[in-house]
């Protein structure tokens, strides 16, 4: 209510003042409508520019110029905004106020960022950050750090992006601006969603939702829609998607409307309502074309080809696939070379020289990185092969430690009891009186000591047996005859692997065995163990994410030529996109640092080496089943039945 009252007073004052006061009123109105109605903000900014020019009010002119460019960005007119700001930056540079210069640099960075030219945006953010840090301007420092974090997000470096956002939040909290903190919380929630830490994501989204700002809530609804898509709750995803769309339409936030359309289309695609998915995807595409949002155009081309594939419209599949390829080449080609000729923006000669040098240095670094990648690729694959045993080392040590401690704890009391028995034997040999023998037996509690001794011997025996079982299981798994074909007992391999995984199997995870009487096969024992280790580990980790019953089912059966092994978990399952990539080298859905993405790729190669097959069945929200077939007689001539 107070904001509305202030605006009424400002509009009244506007008609009653002249000169500098009138320009300042126009600037306040432009600032107020900057996010609420960017087009109205643009009009007030233009009026302020005209009046400031007439009265030679340089400070007001520079401020109005910045507001005009910012309102154009908020309206989705990214190219026009960049052209305007870059043309105006020479005048702003003459301004004695460094703060405004930093804001303009940040605004130019935002324009490039929205258009998808992240490499070009970064230098402007860094220039702005340098100015803001010199001035100690916390709002500006936080904004630049957030924007740099967004660049790392576009580069899919989510961990680094998260670091920048957390740092920005610390700085912004000191300013007391809850709306800006809410914006950062929303971004952090989205990053945790990308990293698979959904509980943390929800915590940050809930914090952001407490902020009384429709702009922040619109962002949160949009990101909650994405989160619920990921966890297979389409009803909630649609609910938040439509709430976010409504708020963004009220705010006339073109970029926000575009992302809401995109998320709603994705939900409909997941629930196989391809007509509605197509409708919203085309809306997102047309709005993206209108505001020149390169990243979203690229994304929409890709998903449109997938929708048309589901609708069996082959002509449009090829059309949008070609548009996606062209967009991909254009987008990343421009990003690397910073050749923005189609935008018709004038660059200073010095900037072009610097950008060319940056490009050259990037190419040198890229070549060096590529050479290093080629040298280390074989080492990475070998490390992944050994990772199964390496990860288990601590668990196996713990498993062995338990029976060893059992043995160790019984040795001292057993030695004491033996001394008692030896002393008693000695008394008999020395012909002690019955009374002396009876007294000694009572002193050592002979009956209890005898019973205790047998119990300790049994405990030690059990500990030795358990240790032998663990060592045997490890020996079976890690045998070094990996390239020698031999008779392999599949069910024994599975049991050995489960024995080694015992410490990873939580108490609430049920392992169900549905084994049938299957023949032994001829194969490479060690490599088959490695396949089971990778797939069972993945299944156990997937089942852990189920909030209810957690279960892994292992089944075996056979026909005339093949044995079959299926491993089923009741985890979250996989999307079609994930299923299509799981055997690709370096593809992983695990958190950063918890998977190289080589495990299933190596499994696929091992099964193929055995002339077998590995298939996956999975629906998002319904777990996954890996089915392996292996020929009973493995020879070079073994053929897979069509």
Coordinates of C-alpha atoms in Angstrom, one line a residue:
X1 CA 0.0 0.0 0.0
X2 CA 2.8 2.4 0.9
X3 CA 4.6 1.7 -2.4
X4 CA 1.4 2.6 -4.3
X5 CA 1.0 5.7 -2.3
X6 CA 4.6 6.8 -3.0
X7 CA 4.0 6.3 -6.7
X8 CA 0.9 8.5 -6.7
X9 CA 2.9 11.2 -4.9
X10 CA 5.7 10.9 -7.4
X11 CA 3.3 11.2 -10.4
X12 CA 1.8 14.3 -8.8
X13 CA 5.2 15.7 -8.2
X14 CA 6.2 15.0 -11.8
X15 CA 3.5 17.5 -13.0
X16 CA 4.5 20.1 -10.5
X17 CA 8.3 20.2 -10.9
X18 CA 10.7 21.2 -13.6
X19 CA 14.4 20.7 -14.4
X20 CA 16.6 18.4 -12.4
X21 CA 13.8 17.5 -9.9
X22 CA 11.6 16.4 -12.8
X23 CA 14.4 14.2 -14.2
X24 CA 14.9 12.7 -10.7
X25 CA 11.1 11.9 -10.5
X26 CA 11.2 10.2 -13.9
X27 CA 14.2 8.2 -12.7
X28 CA 12.4 7.0 -9.6
X29 CA 9.4 6.0 -11.6
X30 CA 11.6 4.1 -14.1
X31 CA 13.3 2.3 -11.2
X32 CA 10.0 1.4 -9.6
X33 CA 8.6 -0.1 -12.8
X34 CA 11.9 -1.8 -13.9
X35 CA 10.6 -5.3 -13.0
X36 CA 6.9 -4.7 -12.6
X37 CA 6.4 -3.2 -16.1
X38 CA 9.7 -2.9 -18.1
X39 CA 8.0 -1.2 -21.1
X40 CA 6.6 1.6 -18.8
X41 CA 10.1 1.8 -17.2
X42 CA 11.5 2.3 -20.7
X43 CA 9.1 5.2 -21.4
X44 CA 10.0 7.0 -18.2
X45 CA 13.8 6.4 -19.0
X46 CA 13.4 7.9 -22.5
X47 CA 11.6 11.0 -21.1
X48 CA 14.4 11.4 -18.5
X49 CA 17.0 11.2 -21.3
X50 CA 15.3 13.8 -23.4
X51 CA 14.8 16.2 -20.5
X52 CA 18.4 15.7 -19.1
X53 CA 19.8 16.5 -22.5
X54 CA 17.8 19.7 -22.7
X55 CA 19.0 20.9 -19.3
X56 CA 22.6 19.4 -19.6
X57 CA 22.1 17.3 -16.5
X58 CA 24.9 14.8 -17.1
X59 CA 24.4 12.7 -14.0
X60 CA 20.7 12.2 -14.7
X61 CA 21.4 11.5 -18.3
X62 CA 23.9 8.7 -17.5
X63 CA 21.5 7.2 -14.9
X64 CA 18.6 7.4 -17.4
X65 CA 20.7 5.8 -20.1
X66 CA 21.5 2.9 -17.8
X67 CA 17.8 2.5 -16.9
X68 CA 16.8 2.5 -20.5
X69 CA 19.2 -0.3 -21.4
X70 CA 18.2 -2.3 -18.3
X71 CA 14.5 -2.0 -19.1
X72 CA 15.2 -3.2 -22.6
X73 CA 16.9 -6.3 -21.2
X74 CA 14.0 -7.0 -18.8
X75 CA 11.6 -6.7 -21.8
X76 CA 13.6 -9.4 -23.6
X77 CA 15.0 -7.0 -26.3
X78 CA 18.6 -8.3 -25.7
X79 CA 20.2 -7.3 -29.1
X80 CA 18.7 -3.8 -29.1
X81 CA 19.8 -3.3 -25.4
X82 CA 23.3 -4.4 -26.1
X83 CA 23.6 -2.1 -29.1
X84 CA 22.3 0.8 -27.1
X85 CA 24.5 0.2 -24.0
X86 CA 27.7 -0.4 -26.0
X87 CA 27.1 2.8 -28.0
X88 CA 26.4 4.7 -24.7
X89 CA 29.3 3.2 -22.7
X90 CA 31.7 5.9 -24.1
X91 CA 29.6 8.6 -22.6
X92 CA 29.2 6.8 -19.3
X93 CA 33.0 6.2 -19.2
X94 CA 33.4 10.1 -19.1
X95 CA 31.1 10.2 -16.1
X96 CA 33.0 10.8 -12.8
X97 CA 30.8 8.1 -11.1
X98 CA 32.6 4.7 -11.2
X99 CA 29.5 3.1 -9.7
X100 CA 27.4 3.8 -12.7
X101 CA 30.1 2.6 -15.0
X102 CA 30.2 -0.7 -13.1
X103 CA 26.4 -1.1 -13.4
X104 CA 26.6 -0.5 -17.1
X105 CA 29.3 -3.2 -17.5
X106 CA 27.2 -5.6 -15.5
X107 CA 24.2 -4.7 -17.7
X108 CA 26.1 -5.4 -20.8
X109 CA 27.3 -8.7 -19.4
X110 CA 23.6 -9.6 -18.6
X111 CA 22.7 -8.9 -22.2
X112 CA 25.4 -11.1 -23.7
X113 CA 24.5 -13.8 -21.1
X114 CA 20.8 -13.8 -22.0
X115 CA 21.8 -14.2 -25.7
X116 CA 24.0 -17.2 -24.9
X117 CA 27.4 -15.5 -25.4
X118 CA 28.8 -16.5 -22.1
X119 CA 32.5 -16.1 -23.0
X120 CA 31.8 -12.5 -24.1
X121 CA 29.7 -11.8 -21.0
X122 CA 32.5 -12.8 -18.6
X123 CA 35.0 -10.0 -19.2
X124 CA 32.2 -7.4 -18.6
X125 CA 31.2 -9.1 -15.3
X126 CA 34.9 -9.1 -14.2
X127 CA 35.3 -5.4 -15.1
X128 CA 32.2 -4.6 -13.1
X129 CA 33.3 -6.7 -10.2
X130 CA 36.7 -4.9 -10.1
X131 CA 34.9 -1.5 -9.8
X132 CA 32.4 -2.7 -7.2
X133 CA 35.1 -4.3 -5.1
X134 CA 37.1 -1.0 -5.1
X135 CA 34.0 0.9 -4.0
X136 CA 32.9 -1.7 -1.5
X137 CA 29.5 -1.9 -3.2
X138 CA 28.1 -5.1 -1.7
X139 CA 25.0 -5.3 -3.9
X140 CA 27.1 -5.0 -7.1
X141 CA 29.7 -7.5 -5.8
X142 CA 27.0 -10.0 -5.0
X143 CA 25.3 -9.5 -8.4
X144 CA 28.5 -10.0 -10.4
X145 CA 29.5 -13.1 -8.4
X146 CA 26.0 -14.5 -9.0
X147 CA 26.3 -13.8 -12.7
X148 CA 29.7 -15.5 -12.9
X149 CA 28.1 -18.5 -11.2
X150 CA 25.4 -18.5 -13.8
X151 CA 28.0 -18.6 -16.5
X152 CA 29.5 -21.7 -14.9
X153 CA 26.0 -23.2 -14.8
X154 CA 25.6 -22.7 -18.5
X155 CA 29.0 -24.5 -18.9
X156 CA 27.5 -27.3 -16.8
X157 CA 30.1 -26.9 -14.0
X158 CA 27.5 -27.1 -11.3
X159 CA 29.9 -27.5 -8.4
X160 CA 31.8 -24.3 -9.3
X161 CA 28.5 -22.4 -10.0
X162 CA 27.3 -23.5 -6.5
X163 CA 30.5 -22.1 -4.9
X164 CA 30.0 -18.7 -6.5
X165 CA 26.3 -18.6 -5.5
X166 CA 27.0 -19.5 -1.8
X167 CA 29.6 -16.8 -1.7
X168 CA 27.2 -14.3 -3.2
X169 CA 24.6 -15.2 -0.7
X170 CA 27.0 -14.5 2.2
X171 CA 27.7 -11.0 0.8
X172 CA 24.0 -10.2 0.0
X173 CA 22.8 -11.3 3.4
X174 CA 24.9 -8.5 5.0
X175 CA 22.9 -5.9 2.9
X176 CA 19.6 -7.0 4.3
X177 CA 18.0 -7.1 0.9
X178 CA 15.7 -10.1 1.3
X179 CA 14.5 -10.1 -2.3
X180 CA 18.0 -10.4 -3.7
X181 CA 18.8 -13.1 -1.1
X182 CA 15.7 -14.9 -2.2
X183 CA 16.8 -14.8 -5.9
X184 CA 20.1 -16.4 -4.9
X185 CA 18.4 -19.0 -2.8
X186 CA 16.3 -20.0 -5.8
X187 CA 19.4 -20.4 -7.9
X188 CA 21.1 -22.5 -5.2
X189 CA 18.0 -24.7 -5.0
X190 CA 18.2 -25.2 -8.8
X191 CA 21.9 -26.1 -8.6
X192 CA 21.3 -28.7 -5.9
X193 CA 18.5 -30.1 -8.1
X194 CA 21.0 -30.5 -10.9
X195 CA 23.5 -32.2 -8.4
X196 CA 20.8 -34.6 -7.3
X197 CA 20.7 -33.3 -3.7
X198 CA 16.9 -32.8 -3.7
X199 CA 16.4 -32.3 0.1
X200 CA 18.8 -29.4 0.1
X201 CA 17.2 -28.1 -3.1
X202 CA 13.8 -28.1 -1.4
X203 CA 15.2 -26.3 1.7
X204 CA 16.5 -23.4 -0.4
X205 CA 13.3 -23.3 -2.5
X206 CA 11.2 -23.1 0.7
X207 CA 13.4 -20.2 2.0
X208 CA 13.1 -18.3 -1.2
X209 CA 9.3 -18.9 -1.2
X210 CA 9.1 -17.0 2.1
X211 CA 10.1 -13.8 0.4
X212 CA 7.1 -11.5 -0.4
X213 CA 8.1 -11.0 -4.1
X214 CA 6.1 -12.3 -7.0
X215 CA 9.2 -12.2 -9.1
X216 CA 11.1 -14.5 -6.8
X217 CA 8.1 -16.8 -6.3
X218 CA 7.6 -17.1 -10.1
X219 CA 11.2 -18.2 -10.4
X220 CA 10.8 -20.8 -7.5
X221 CA 7.6 -22.2 -9.0
X222 CA 9.4 -22.7 -12.3
X223 CA 12.3 -24.5 -10.7
X224 CA 10.0 -26.6 -8.4
X225 CA 8.3 -27.8 -11.6
X226 CA 11.7 -28.9 -12.9
X227 CA 12.5 -30.7 -9.6
X228 CA 9.2 -32.6 -9.6
X229 CA 9.9 -33.7 -13.2
X230 CA 13.2 -35.2 -12.0
X231 CA 11.6 -37.2 -9.2
X232 CA 8.7 -38.4 -11.3
X233 CA 5.8 -36.4 -9.8
X234 CA 4.2 -34.8 -13.0
X235 CA 1.0 -33.5 -11.2
X236 CA 3.1 -31.4 -8.8
X237 CA 5.3 -30.4 -11.7
X238 CA 2.4 -29.1 -13.7
X239 CA 0.9 -27.3 -10.7
X240 CA 4.1 -25.4 -10.1
X241 CA 4.7 -24.9 -13.8
X242 CA 1.3 -23.2 -14.3
X243 CA 1.7 -21.1 -11.1
X244 CA 5.0 -19.9 -12.3
X245 CA 3.6 -19.1 -15.8
X246 CA 0.8 -17.1 -14.4
X247 CA 3.1 -14.9 -12.2
X248 CA 5.5 -14.4 -15.1
X249 CA 2.7 -13.3 -17.4
X250 CA 1.5 -10.8 -14.8
X251 CA 5.1 -9.5 -14.6
X252 CA 5.4 -9.4 -18.4
X253 CA 8.7 -11.3 -17.9
X254 CA 9.4 -12.6 -21.4
X255 CA 12.4 -14.7 -20.5
X256 CA 10.5 -16.2 -17.5
X257 CA 7.4 -17.0 -19.7
X258 CA 9.7 -18.8 -22.1
X259 CA 11.2 -21.0 -19.4
X260 CA 7.7 -21.8 -18.0
X261 CA 6.5 -22.9 -21.4
X262 CA 9.6 -25.1 -21.7
X263 CA 9.1 -26.8 -18.3
X264 CA 5.4 -27.4 -18.9
X265 CA 6.2 -28.9 -22.3
X266 CA 8.7 -31.2 -20.6
X267 CA 6.1 -32.4 -18.1
X268 CA 3.6 -33.2 -20.8
X269 CA 6.3 -35.1 -22.8
X270 CA 7.1 -37.2 -19.7
X271 CA 3.5 -38.2 -19.3
X272 CA 3.3 -38.9 -23.0
X273 CA 0.7 -36.2 -23.8
X274 CA 2.6 -35.3 -27.0
X275 CA -0.1 -32.8 -28.3
X276 CA 0.2 -30.5 -25.3
X277 CA 3.9 -31.0 -25.2
X278 CA 4.1 -29.8 -28.8
X279 CA 1.8 -26.9 -28.1
X280 CA 3.9 -25.5 -25.2
X281 CA 7.2 -26.3 -26.9
X282 CA 6.2 -24.3 -30.0
X283 CA 5.1 -21.4 -27.7
X284 CA 8.5 -21.5 -26.1
X285 CA 10.2 -21.6 -29.5
X286 CA 8.2 -18.7 -30.9
X287 CA 8.9 -16.5 -27.9
X288 CA 12.6 -17.5 -28.0
X289 CA 12.8 -16.4 -31.6
X290 CA 11.1 -13.1 -30.7
X291 CA 13.6 -12.3 -27.9
X292 CA 16.6 -14.0 -29.6
X293 CA 17.3 -16.4 -26.7
X294 CA 19.9 -18.6 -28.3
X295 CA 20.2 -21.2 -25.6
X296 CA 16.5 -21.8 -25.4
X297 CA 16.1 -21.9 -29.2
X298 CA 18.8 -24.6 -29.3
X299 CA 17.0 -26.5 -26.5
X300 CA 13.6 -26.2 -28.2
X301 CA 14.9 -27.4 -31.6
X302 CA 16.2 -30.5 -29.9
X303 CA 13.1 -31.3 -27.9
X304 CA 10.8 -30.6 -30.9
X305 CA 12.6 -33.3 -32.9
X306 CA 12.0 -35.7 -30.1
X307 CA 8.3 -34.9 -29.9
X308 CA 7.8 -35.2 -33.6
X309 CA 9.6 -38.6 -33.4
X310 CA 7.0 -39.8 -30.9
X311 CA 4.3 -38.5 -33.2
X312 CA 6.0 -40.3 -36.1
X313 CA 6.2 -37.1 -38.1
X314 CA 9.6 -37.9 -39.8
X315 CA 9.7 -34.7 -41.9
X316 CA 9.6 -32.5 -38.9
X317 CA 12.0 -34.8 -37.0
X318 CA 14.6 -34.2 -39.7
X319 CA 13.7 -30.5 -40.0
X320 CA 14.2 -29.7 -36.3
X321 CA 17.2 -32.0 -35.9
X322 CA 18.9 -30.0 -38.7
X323 CA 17.9 -26.7 -37.0
X324 CA 19.4 -28.1 -33.7
X325 CA 22.6 -29.0 -35.4
X326 CA 22.9 -25.6 -37.1
X327 CA 22.0 -23.8 -33.9
X328 CA 24.5 -25.8 -32.0
X329 CA 27.3 -25.0 -34.4
X330 CA 26.3 -21.3 -34.5
X331 CA 25.9 -20.9 -30.8
X332 CA 29.2 -22.5 -29.8
X333 CA 31.1 -21.2 -32.8
X334 CA 30.1 -17.6 -31.8
X335 CA 30.9 -18.2 -28.2
X336 CA 34.4 -19.4 -28.9
X337 CA 35.3 -16.8 -31.5
X338 CA 33.2 -14.0 -30.0
X339 CA 32.4 -13.1 -33.6
X340 CA 29.1 -11.2 -33.1
X341 CA 28.8 -9.7 -36.5
X342 CA 25.1 -10.5 -36.9
X343 CA 24.4 -8.3 -33.9
X344 CA 25.9 -5.2 -35.7
X345 CA 27.6 -4.0 -32.6
X346 CA 30.7 -1.8 -32.8
X347 CA 33.7 -3.0 -30.8
X348 CA 36.7 -1.0 -29.9
X349 CA 39.9 -2.1 -31.7
X350 CA 41.6 -2.8 -28.4
X351 CA 38.8 -5.1 -27.2
X352 CA 39.0 -7.0 -30.5
X353 CA 42.7 -7.5 -30.1
X354 CA 42.2 -8.7 -26.5
X355 CA 39.4 -11.1 -27.5
X356 CA 41.5 -12.5 -30.4
X357 CA 44.3 -13.2 -27.9
X358 CA 41.9 -14.8 -25.5
X359 CA 40.6 -17.0 -28.3
X360 CA 44.2 -18.0 -29.3
X361 CA 45.1 -18.8 -25.8
X362 CA 41.9 -20.9 -25.4
X363 CA 42.8 -22.9 -28.5
X364 CA 46.4 -23.5 -27.2
X365 CA 44.9 -24.6 -23.8
X366 CA 42.3 -26.7 -25.6
X367 CA 44.9 -28.5 -27.6
X368 CA 47.1 -29.1 -24.5
X369 CA 44.0 -30.5 -22.7
X370 CA 43.1 -32.7 -25.6
X371 CA 46.6 -34.2 -25.8
X372 CA 46.6 -34.8 -22.0
X373 CA 43.2 -36.4 -22.3
X374 CA 44.4 -38.9 -24.9
X375 CA 47.4 -39.8 -22.7
X376 CA 45.3 -40.4 -19.6
X377 CA 42.2 -42.0 -21.2
X378 CA 43.7 -45.5 -20.9
X379 CA 44.7 -44.8 -17.3
X380 CA 41.1 -43.6 -16.5
X381 CA 39.6 -46.8 -17.9
X382 CA 42.0 -49.0 -15.9
X383 CA 41.3 -47.0 -12.7
X384 CA 37.6 -47.6 -13.2
X385 CA 38.3 -51.4 -13.6
X386 CA 40.1 -51.4 -10.3
X387 CA 37.6 -49.0 -8.6
X388 CA 35.2 -51.9 -7.7
X389 CA 37.9 -53.5 -5.5
X390 CA 39.3 -50.2 -4.3
X391 CA 35.9 -48.9 -3.0
X392 CA 35.4 -52.2 -1.1
X393 CA 38.8 -52.1 0.7
X394 CA 37.5 -50.3 3.8
X395 CA 34.4 -52.6 3.9
X396 CA 36.4 -55.7 3.6
X397 CA 38.8 -54.6 6.2
X398 CA 35.9 -54.0 8.5
X399 CA 34.4 -57.4 7.7
X400 CA 37.7 -59.2 8.5
X401 CA 38.3 -57.1 11.6
X402 CA 35.1 -58.3 13.3
X403 CA 36.0 -62.1 13.3
X404 CA 39.7 -61.2 14.0
X405 CA 38.6 -59.1 17.1
X406 CA 36.4 -62.1 18.1
X407 CA 39.4 -64.4 18.1
X408 CA 41.7 -61.8 19.7
X409 CA 39.2 -61.1 22.5
X410 CA 39.0 -64.8 23.5
X411 CA 42.8 -65.5 23.5
X412 CA 43.7 -64.0 26.9
X413 CA 40.8 -65.6 28.9
X414 CA 41.5 -68.9 27.1
X415 CA 45.2 -68.8 28.1
X416 CA 44.1 -68.1 31.7
X417 CA 41.7 -71.1 31.7
X418 CA 44.4 -73.3 30.3
X419 CA 46.7 -72.3 33.1
X420 CA 43.9 -73.3 35.6
X421 CA 43.6 -76.7 33.9
X422 CA 47.4 -77.3 33.9
X423 CA 47.6 -76.3 37.5
X424 CA 44.8 -78.8 38.3
X425 CA 46.5 -81.6 36.4
X426 CA 49.7 -80.8 38.3
X427 CA 47.8 -81.2 41.6
X428 CA 46.6 -84.6 40.5
X429 CA 50.1 -85.6 39.4
X430 CA 51.5 -84.5 42.7
X431 CA 48.8 -86.5 44.6
X432 CA 47.2 -83.6 46.3
X433 CA 44.5 -84.5 48.8
X434 CA 40.9 -84.6 47.7
X435 CA 40.1 -81.6 50.0
X436 CA 42.9 -79.5 48.3
X437 CA 41.6 -80.4 44.8
X438 CA 38.1 -79.6 45.8
X439 CA 39.1 -76.2 47.3
X440 CA 41.0 -75.3 44.0
X441 CA 38.1 -76.3 41.8
X442 CA 35.8 -74.1 43.9
X443 CA 38.3 -71.3 43.7
X444 CA 38.4 -71.3 39.9
X445 CA 34.7 -72.2 39.6
X446 CA 35.6 -75.3 37.7
X447 CA 32.3 -76.1 36.1
X448 CA 31.8 -72.6 34.7
X449 CA 35.4 -72.3 33.6
X450 CA 35.1 -75.6 31.7
X451 CA 31.9 -74.5 30.0
X452 CA 33.4 -71.0 29.2
X453 CA 36.4 -72.6 27.6
X454 CA 34.4 -74.7 25.2
X455 CA 32.4 -71.6 24.3
X456 CA 35.5 -69.6 23.6
X457 CA 36.9 -72.4 21.4
X458 CA 33.6 -72.4 19.4
X459 CA 33.8 -68.6 19.1
X460 CA 37.3 -68.7 17.8
X461 CA 36.4 -71.5 15.4
X462 CA 33.5 -69.4 14.1
X463 CA 35.8 -66.4 13.6
X464 CA 38.3 -68.4 11.7
X465 CA 35.5 -69.8 9.4
X466 CA 34.1 -66.3 8.7
X467 CA 37.6 -65.0 7.9
X468 CA 38.2 -67.9 5.5
X469 CA 34.8 -67.1 3.8
X470 CA 35.7 -63.5 3.3
X471 CA 39.2 -64.3 1.9
X472 CA 37.7 -66.9 -0.3
X473 CA 35.1 -64.5 -1.7
X474 CA 37.8 -61.8 -2.3
X475 CA 40.0 -64.4 -3.9
X476 CA 37.2 -65.5 -6.2
X477 CA 36.4 -62.0 -7.2
X478 CA 39.9 -60.7 -7.8
X479 CA 41.5 -63.8 -9.3
X480 CA 44.2 -62.7 -11.8
X481 CA 43.3 -65.2 -14.6
X482 CA 41.1 -62.5 -16.2
X483 CA 42.0 -63.4 -19.8
X484 CA 41.9 -67.2 -19.4
X485 CA 38.6 -68.9 -20.5
X486 CA 37.4 -71.3 -17.9
X487 CA 34.3 -72.8 -16.3
X488 CA 32.3 -70.1 -14.5
X489 CA 29.6 -70.8 -11.9
X490 CA 27.4 -67.7 -12.4
X491 CA 25.5 -68.0 -9.1
X492 CA 28.8 -68.5 -7.2
X493 CA 30.0 -65.2 -8.8
X494 CA 26.9 -63.4 -7.7
X495 CA 27.2 -64.7 -4.1
X496 CA 30.9 -63.8 -4.0
X497 CA 30.1 -60.2 -5.2
X498 CA 27.2 -59.9 -2.6
X499 CA 29.6 -61.1 0.1
X500 CA 32.0 -58.3 -0.8
X501 CA 29.2 -55.7 -1.0
X502 CA 27.9 -56.6 2.5
X503 CA 29.0 -53.4 4.1
X504 CA 27.4 -51.4 1.3
X505 CA 24.0 -53.1 1.7
X506 CA 22.0 -51.2 4.3
X507 CA 20.0 -53.0 6.9
X508 CA 16.8 -51.8 5.3
X509 CA 17.7 -53.1 1.8
X510 CA 16.3 -56.5 0.9
X511 CA 18.3 -58.7 -1.5
X512 CA 15.9 -61.2 -3.1
X513 CA 17.4 -64.2 -4.9
X514 CA 15.3 -66.0 -7.5
X515 CA 17.9 -68.5 -8.7
X516 CA 17.0 -71.5 -10.9
X517 CA 19.2 -74.5 -11.7
X518 CA 21.4 -73.1 -14.5
X519 CA 24.5 -74.7 -16.1
X520 CA 28.0 -73.4 -15.7
X521 CA 29.4 -71.4 -18.7
X522 CA 32.8 -70.9 -20.3
X523 CA 34.0 -67.4 -19.9
X524 CA 36.5 -64.9 -18.4
X525 CA 35.9 -65.3 -14.7
X526 CA 37.4 -62.0 -13.4
X527 CA 35.7 -59.8 -16.0
X528 CA 32.2 -61.4 -15.3
X529 CA 32.7 -60.6 -11.6
X530 CA 33.5 -57.0 -12.6
X531 CA 30.2 -56.7 -14.5
X532 CA 28.2 -58.0 -11.5
X533 CA 30.1 -55.7 -9.1
X534 CA 29.2 -52.6 -11.2
X535 CA 25.6 -53.4 -11.8
X536 CA 24.8 -54.6 -8.3
X537 CA 26.5 -51.5 -6.8
X538 CA 24.4 -49.3 -9.0
X539 CA 21.2 -51.2 -8.1
X540 CA 21.9 -51.0 -4.3
X541 CA 22.6 -47.2 -4.6
X542 CA 19.4 -46.7 -6.6
X543 CA 17.3 -48.7 -4.2
X544 CA 18.6 -46.5 -1.3
X545 CA 16.7 -43.6 -2.8
X546 CA 13.3 -45.3 -2.4
X547 CA 11.5 -43.8 0.6
X548 CA 9.6 -47.0 1.2
X549 CA 10.6 -50.6 0.8
X550 CA 14.1 -50.9 -0.7
X551 CA 14.7 -54.0 -2.7
X552 CA 17.1 -55.5 -5.2
X553 CA 16.0 -58.7 -7.0
X554 CA 18.5 -61.0 -8.6
X555 CA 17.1 -63.7 -11.0
X556 CA 18.8 -66.4 -13.1
X557 CA 17.5 -68.8 -15.7
X558 CA 18.7 -70.5 -18.9
X559 CA 17.7 -71.9 -22.3
X560 CA 19.6 -74.2 -24.6
X561 CA 22.3 -71.7 -25.6
X562 CA 22.4 -68.9 -23.0
X563 CA 22.2 -68.2 -19.3
X564 CA 20.3 -65.1 -18.2
X565 CA 20.9 -62.8 -15.2
X566 CA 18.5 -60.0 -14.4
X567 CA 19.2 -57.4 -11.6
X568 CA 16.2 -55.3 -10.7
X569 CA 16.0 -52.3 -8.3
X570 CA 13.0 -50.3 -7.1
X571 CA 14.8 -46.9 -7.3
X572 CA 13.7 -43.8 -9.2
X573 CA 14.4 -45.3 -12.6
X574 CA 15.6 -43.5 -15.7
X575 CA 14.2 -41.2 -18.4
X576 CA 14.4 -42.1 -22.0
X577 CA 17.2 -39.6 -22.5
X578 CA 19.3 -41.2 -19.7
X579 CA 18.7 -44.7 -21.0
X580 CA 20.0 -43.7 -24.4
X581 CA 23.3 -42.6 -22.8
X582 CA 24.1 -45.0 -20.0
X583 CA 26.7 -47.0 -22.0
X584 CA 28.4 -43.8 -23.3
X585 CA 31.9 -43.4 -21.9
X586 CA 32.1 -40.7 -19.2
X587 CA 28.3 -40.3 -18.9
X588 CA 27.1 -40.4 -15.3
X589 CA 24.1 -39.3 -13.3
X590 CA 26.0 -39.5 -10.0
X591 CA 27.2 -36.6 -8.0
X592 CA 30.5 -34.9 -8.9
X593 CA 33.4 -37.1 -7.6
X594 CA 31.2 -40.2 -7.1
X595 CA 31.4 -41.7 -10.6
X596 CA 33.6 -41.5 -13.7
X597 CA 30.9 -42.6 -16.1
X598 CA 33.0 -45.6 -17.3
X599 CA 31.5 -48.5 -15.3
X600 CA 28.6 -49.4 -17.6
X601 CA 30.6 -48.6 -20.7
X602 CA 33.2 -51.2 -19.5
X603 CA 30.4 -53.7 -18.6
X604 CA 28.9 -53.3 -22.1
X605 CA 32.3 -54.0 -23.7
X606 CA 32.9 -57.1 -21.4
X607 CA 29.5 -58.6 -22.3
X608 CA 30.1 -57.9 -26.0
X609 CA 33.5 -59.6 -25.7
X610 CA 31.6 -62.7 -24.4
X611 CA 29.2 -62.4 -27.4
X612 CA 26.4 -61.8 -25.0
X613 CA 23.9 -59.0 -24.6
X614 CA 23.0 -56.4 -21.9
X615 CA 19.6 -54.7 -22.0
X616 CA 17.9 -52.2 -19.7
X617 CA 14.2 -51.7 -19.0
X618 CA 13.3 -48.6 -17.0
X619 CA 10.5 -46.1 -16.6
X620 CA 11.0 -42.9 -14.7
X621 CA 9.7 -43.4 -11.2
X622 CA 9.5 -47.3 -11.6
X623 CA 13.1 -48.6 -11.0
X624 CA 15.3 -50.4 -13.5
X625 CA 16.1 -53.9 -14.7
X626 CA 19.4 -54.9 -16.3
X627 CA 19.2 -58.2 -18.1
X628 CA 22.4 -60.0 -19.2
X629 CA 22.6 -63.0 -21.5
X630 CA 25.9 -65.0 -21.7
X631 CA 26.5 -68.0 -24.1
X632 CA 27.0 -71.3 -22.3
X633 CA 29.9 -72.2 -24.6
X634 CA 32.0 -69.1 -25.2
X635 CA 34.2 -69.4 -28.3
X636 CA 35.3 -66.9 -30.9
X637 CA 32.6 -68.3 -33.2
X638 CA 29.7 -68.0 -30.7
X639 CA 26.9 -66.1 -32.3
X640 CA 24.1 -64.1 -30.7
X641 CA 20.6 -65.3 -31.8
X642 CA 18.7 -62.6 -33.6

